[in-house]
Coordinates of N, CA and C in Angstrom, one line a residue:
M23 N 52.7 -17.2 57.7 CA 52.4 -16.5 57.2 C 51.4 -15.9 57.8
A24 N 50.9 -15.0 58.3 CA 49.5 -14.8 59.0 C 48.6 -14.2 57.4
E25 N 47.5 -14.4 57.3 CA 46.8 -13.6 56.5 C 47.0 -11.8 56.7
E26 N 47.2 -11.4 56.0 CA 46.9 -9.6 55.6 C 45.7 -9.6 54.8
L27 N 45.1 -8.8 55.8 CA 43.7 -8.2 54.5 C 43.1 -7.3 55.3
D28 N 43.2 -6.5 53.6 CA 42.3 -5.1 53.9 C 41.1 -5.4 54.9
D29 N 41.0 -4.5 55.1 CA 39.2 -4.5 56.5 C 38.3 -3.7 55.9
Y30 N 39.0 -2.7 54.3 CA 37.7 -1.8 54.3 C 36.7 -3.0 53.4
C31 N 35.2 -3.0 53.2 CA 34.2 -3.9 53.4 C 33.2 -3.0 52.4
K32 N 32.9 -2.9 51.2 CA 31.8 -2.5 50.3 C 30.3 -4.1 51.1
I33 N 29.1 -3.6 51.1 CA 27.9 -4.6 50.7 C 26.9 -3.4 49.8
F34 N 26.7 -4.0 49.0 CA 25.7 -3.5 47.6 C 24.7 -4.3 48.5
V35 N 23.3 -3.2 48.3 CA 21.9 -3.7 48.5 C 21.1 -3.3 47.3
D36 N 19.8 -3.9 47.2 CA 19.3 -3.7 46.1 C 17.6 -3.6 46.6
L37 N 17.6 -2.5 48.0 CA 16.8 -1.8 48.5 C 17.5 0.0 47.2
V38 N 15.8 0.3 47.0 CA 15.1 1.4 46.4 C 16.0 3.3 47.1
S39 N 16.1 2.6 48.3 CA 17.0 3.9 49.2 C 17.5 3.4 50.0
T40 N 18.4 5.1 50.4 CA 19.4 4.6 51.4 C 18.4 4.9 52.9
T41 N 17.2 5.1 52.4 CA 16.7 6.0 54.1 C 16.4 4.9 54.9
A42 N 15.9 3.4 53.6 CA 14.9 1.9 54.1 C 16.5 1.6 54.6
V43 N 17.6 1.8 54.2 CA 19.3 0.8 54.6 C 19.4 1.4 55.8
T44 N 19.3 2.8 56.4 CA 20.0 3.4 57.3 C 18.9 3.2 58.2
N45 N 17.7 3.3 57.9 CA 16.6 2.9 59.3 C 16.9 1.3 59.4
L46 N 17.1 0.3 58.5 CA 17.3 -1.0 58.4 C 18.8 -1.3 59.9
L47 N 19.8 -0.6 59.5 CA 20.7 -1.0 60.4 C 21.0 -0.3 61.8
S48 N 19.9 1.1 61.8 CA 19.9 2.0 62.9 C 19.0 0.9 63.7
E49 N 18.1 0.1 63.3 CA 17.0 -0.8 64.3 C 17.7 -1.7 64.0
L50 N 19.4 -2.6 64.2 CA 20.2 -3.3 64.0 C 21.0 -3.0 65.1
A51 N 21.5 -1.8 64.9 CA 22.5 -1.1 66.2 C 21.8 -0.5 67.5
D52 N 20.6 -0.6 67.1 CA 20.1 0.4 68.1 C 20.5 1.9 69.2
E53 N 20.6 2.5 67.9 CA 21.5 4.0 67.1 C 21.0 4.5 66.5
P54 N 21.1 5.9 66.6 CA 20.5 6.5 65.3 C 22.0 6.9 64.3
F55 N 22.0 7.4 62.9 CA 22.5 7.3 62.2 C 23.0 9.2 62.3
A56 N 24.7 8.9 62.1 CA 23.9 10.6 62.1 C 24.8 11.4 60.5
G57 N 23.4 11.0 59.6 CA 23.2 11.9 58.1 C 24.0 10.1 57.4
R58 N 25.2 10.2 56.9 CA 25.3 9.1 56.2 C 25.6 7.8 57.3
T59 N 25.9 8.3 58.8 CA 27.1 7.8 59.0 C 26.6 7.2 60.6
I60 N 27.6 5.8 61.0 CA 26.8 5.7 62.1 C 28.9 4.7 62.4
E61 N 28.6 5.7 64.4 CA 30.3 4.7 64.4 C 30.0 3.9 65.8
L62 N 30.6 2.3 65.0 CA 30.4 2.1 66.4 C 31.8 1.2 66.9
S63 N 31.6 1.0 68.0 CA 32.7 0.4 68.8 C 33.6 -0.7 68.0
I64 N 32.6 -1.7 66.7 CA 33.5 -2.6 65.8 C 33.6 -2.4 64.3
M65 N 32.6 -0.9 64.3 CA 32.6 -0.4 62.7 C 32.5 0.7 62.8
I66 N 32.9 1.0 61.4 CA 32.7 2.5 61.1 C 31.1 2.6 59.5
I67 N 29.7 2.6 59.2 CA 29.3 2.3 58.4 C 28.7 3.7 57.4
D68 N 28.8 3.7 56.3 CA 28.7 4.9 56.0 C 27.2 4.1 55.0
V69 N 26.6 5.2 54.6 CA 25.1 4.3 53.8 C 25.2 5.7 52.7
L70 N 25.8 5.4 51.7 CA 25.4 5.8 50.2 C 24.5 5.9 49.2
E71 N 24.5 6.9 48.1 CA 23.6 6.0 47.0 C 24.6 5.6 45.9
N72 N 24.3 4.4 45.0 CA 25.3 3.4 44.6 C 25.4 4.6 42.8
P73 N 26.9 5.2 43.6 CA 26.5 6.2 41.3 C 26.5 5.4 40.8
D74 N 27.0 4.1 40.6 CA 27.4 3.4 39.4 C 25.2 2.8 39.4
A75 N 24.3 3.4 40.1 CA 23.4 2.4 40.0 C 22.2 2.0 38.6
G76 N 21.9 1.9 38.3 CA 21.1 1.0 37.2 C 22.3 1.2 36.1
L77 N 23.2 0.8 35.9 CA 24.0 0.5 34.4 C 23.7 -1.3 33.8
T78 N 23.8 -1.8 35.2 CA 23.6 -2.9 34.3 C 22.6 -4.0 35.4
D79 N 22.5 -5.2 35.2 CA 21.4 -6.0 36.1 C 22.5 -6.5 37.1
D80 N 24.0 -6.5 37.5 CA 25.0 -6.7 37.8 C 24.7 -6.3 39.1
F81 N 25.3 -7.1 40.3 CA 24.8 -6.3 42.3 C 25.8 -5.4 42.9
V82 N 26.8 -5.7 41.4 CA 27.6 -4.0 42.0 C 26.3 -2.6 41.4
T83 N 25.9 -3.4 40.4 CA 25.2 -1.5 40.4 C 23.7 -1.8 41.4
W84 N 23.6 -2.0 41.8 CA 22.7 -2.0 42.6 C 22.3 -1.0 43.7
P85 N 20.7 -0.1 43.9 CA 21.1 1.3 44.2 C 21.9 1.8 45.6
V86 N 22.0 1.0 46.3 CA 22.5 1.5 48.0 C 24.2 0.9 48.2
L87 N 24.9 1.3 48.2 CA 26.5 1.1 48.2 C 26.3 1.4 50.7
I88 N 27.2 0.5 50.8 CA 27.6 0.5 52.2 C 28.7 0.6 52.5
E89 N 29.8 1.1 53.1 CA 30.7 1.2 53.1 C 31.4 1.1 54.5
I90 N 32.2 0.3 55.3 CA 32.2 -0.3 56.7 C 33.5 0.0 56.6
E91 N 34.1 0.0 57.6 CA 35.4 0.0 57.8 C 35.6 -0.3 59.5
K92 N 37.1 -0.4 59.7 CA 37.8 -1.3 60.9 C 38.2 -0.2 62.1
P93 N 37.6 -0.3 62.7 CA 38.3 1.5 64.0 C 39.8 0.6 64.5
P94 N 40.1 1.2 64.7 CA 41.6 0.7 64.8 C 41.4 -0.2 66.1
D95 N 41.1 0.3 67.3 CA 40.8 -0.8 67.7 C 40.1 -1.9 68.5
A96 N 39.6 -2.2 66.9 CA 38.3 -2.8 67.1 C 38.9 -4.9 66.6
A97 N 38.6 -5.6 67.3 CA 39.4 -6.2 66.9 C 39.1 -7.2 65.8
W98 N 39.7 -8.1 65.0 CA 39.3 -8.7 64.0 C 38.1 -9.5 63.5
E99 N 37.9 -10.4 64.6 CA 36.8 -11.3 65.0 C 35.5 -10.5 65.5
D100 N 35.7 -9.6 66.4 CA 34.3 -8.3 66.2 C 34.0 -7.9 65.0
Y101 N 34.8 -6.9 64.4 CA 34.4 -6.8 63.2 C 33.6 -7.5 61.9
I102 N 34.4 -8.7 61.8 CA 33.9 -9.8 61.1 C 32.2 -10.8 61.4
A103 N 31.7 -10.4 62.3 CA 30.8 -11.1 63.0 C 30.0 -9.6 63.0
G104 N 30.4 -8.3 63.2 CA 29.8 -7.4 63.6 C 28.9 -7.5 61.9
I105 N 30.3 -7.8 60.6 CA 29.4 -7.5 59.2 C 28.5 -8.7 58.7
D106 N 28.7 -9.4 59.3 CA 27.7 -10.9 59.6 C 26.7 -10.7 59.8
R107 N 26.6 -9.2 61.0 CA 25.2 -9.4 61.6 C 24.8 -8.6 60.8
V108 N 24.8 -7.4 60.0 CA 24.2 -6.6 59.1 C 24.1 -7.1 58.0
L109 N 24.8 -8.4 57.3 CA 24.4 -9.4 55.6 C 23.2 -9.9 56.4
V110 N 23.2 -10.7 57.6 CA 21.8 -11.3 58.0 C 20.7 -10.7 58.5
H111 N 20.9 -9.7 58.7 CA 20.2 -8.8 59.5 C 18.6 -8.2 58.1
L112 N 20.0 -7.7 56.9 CA 19.5 -7.2 55.4 C 19.1 -8.1 54.8
W113 N 19.2 -9.5 54.5 CA 18.3 -10.2 54.4 C 17.2 -10.8 54.8
G114 N 17.1 -10.8 56.0 CA 16.3 -11.4 57.5 C 14.7 -10.2 57.2
N115 N 15.3 -9.3 56.4 CA 14.0 -8.4 56.5 C 14.2 -8.2 53.9
G116 N 14.6 -8.8 53.8 CA 14.2 -8.7 52.1 C 15.0 -8.5 51.7
A117 N 15.9 -7.7 51.8 CA 17.2 -7.4 50.7 C 17.8 -8.8 50.0
Q118 N 18.2 -7.8 49.2 CA 19.7 -8.4 48.6 C 21.1 -7.9 48.9
A119 N 21.5 -8.6 49.4 CA 22.9 -8.0 49.2 C 24.2 -8.9 49.5
V120 N 25.1 -8.4 49.0 CA 26.2 -8.9 48.5 C 27.7 -7.9 48.9
T121 N 28.7 -8.6 49.4 CA 30.1 -8.1 50.1 C 31.1 -7.9 48.8
A122 N 32.0 -7.1 49.0 CA 33.2 -7.5 48.1 C 34.5 -6.9 49.2
C123 N 35.1 -7.3 49.1 CA 36.4 -7.3 50.5 C 36.9 -8.7 50.7
D124 N 38.3 -8.2 50.9 CA 39.3 -9.6 51.0 C 38.6 -10.9 52.0
F125 N 38.0 -11.0 52.8 CA 37.3 -11.9 53.9 C 36.6 -12.1 53.6
E126 N 35.4 -12.3 52.3 CA 34.8 -12.6 51.9 C 33.9 -13.6 52.6
H127 N 35.1 -14.7 52.4 CA 35.5 -16.1 52.4 C 34.8 -16.8 53.9
K128 N 35.5 -15.5 55.0 CA 34.7 -15.3 56.2 C 33.5 -15.5 56.8
L129 N 32.7 -14.7 55.7 CA 30.8 -14.4 55.4 C 30.2 -15.3 55.5
P130 N 29.1 -15.6 55.5 CA 28.0 -16.3 55.3 C 27.8 -16.1 53.9
W131 N 27.1 -17.2 52.7 CA 26.9 -17.4 51.8 C 28.5 -16.8 50.9
S132 N 29.8 -16.7 51.5 CA 30.8 -16.1 51.1 C 30.1 -14.2 50.3
G133 N 29.7 -13.5 51.4 CA 29.3 -12.4 51.9 C 28.2 -12.7 50.5
G134 N 27.4 -13.5 50.5 CA 26.1 -13.1 49.5 C 26.2 -13.4 48.7
I135 N 27.3 -13.7 48.0 CA 27.4 -14.3 46.3 C 26.4 -15.1 46.0
R136 N 26.6 -16.4 47.1 CA 26.4 -17.3 46.9 C 24.4 -17.5 46.9
R137 N 23.7 -16.3 47.2 CA 22.5 -15.9 47.8 C 21.7 -15.6 46.8
V138 N 22.2 -14.7 46.2 CA 22.2 -14.1 45.3 C 20.3 -15.2 43.8
V139 N 19.6 -14.2 44.4 CA 18.3 -13.8 43.4 C 18.7 -13.8 42.3
N140 N 18.5 -13.7 41.4 CA 17.9 -13.2 39.6 C 16.3 -13.8 39.8

């Protein structure tokens, strides 16, 4: 039986502003955001302030939340590879980032949870 996974993915980011995150992701995609959103052929990305920011020290309360969805025509492999690139780009620029999705096991460092620095 084939694995059925929900394509929705959250990435919690420990950077102080959504602007910092959108700038990093615009750099990666080589495209500007339209407001808080960027639509690419392999993913749709929204960058938001995390409404739970600061409630605890847990990663789910980091200041920035990225929501990612797969467009209907995008291939799963391309979608997952795109999220992989987003994570690696964030990490490479000094941000802590952790995913919450059905396919964390397919991402580097299990979506970042094994990489978190306390």
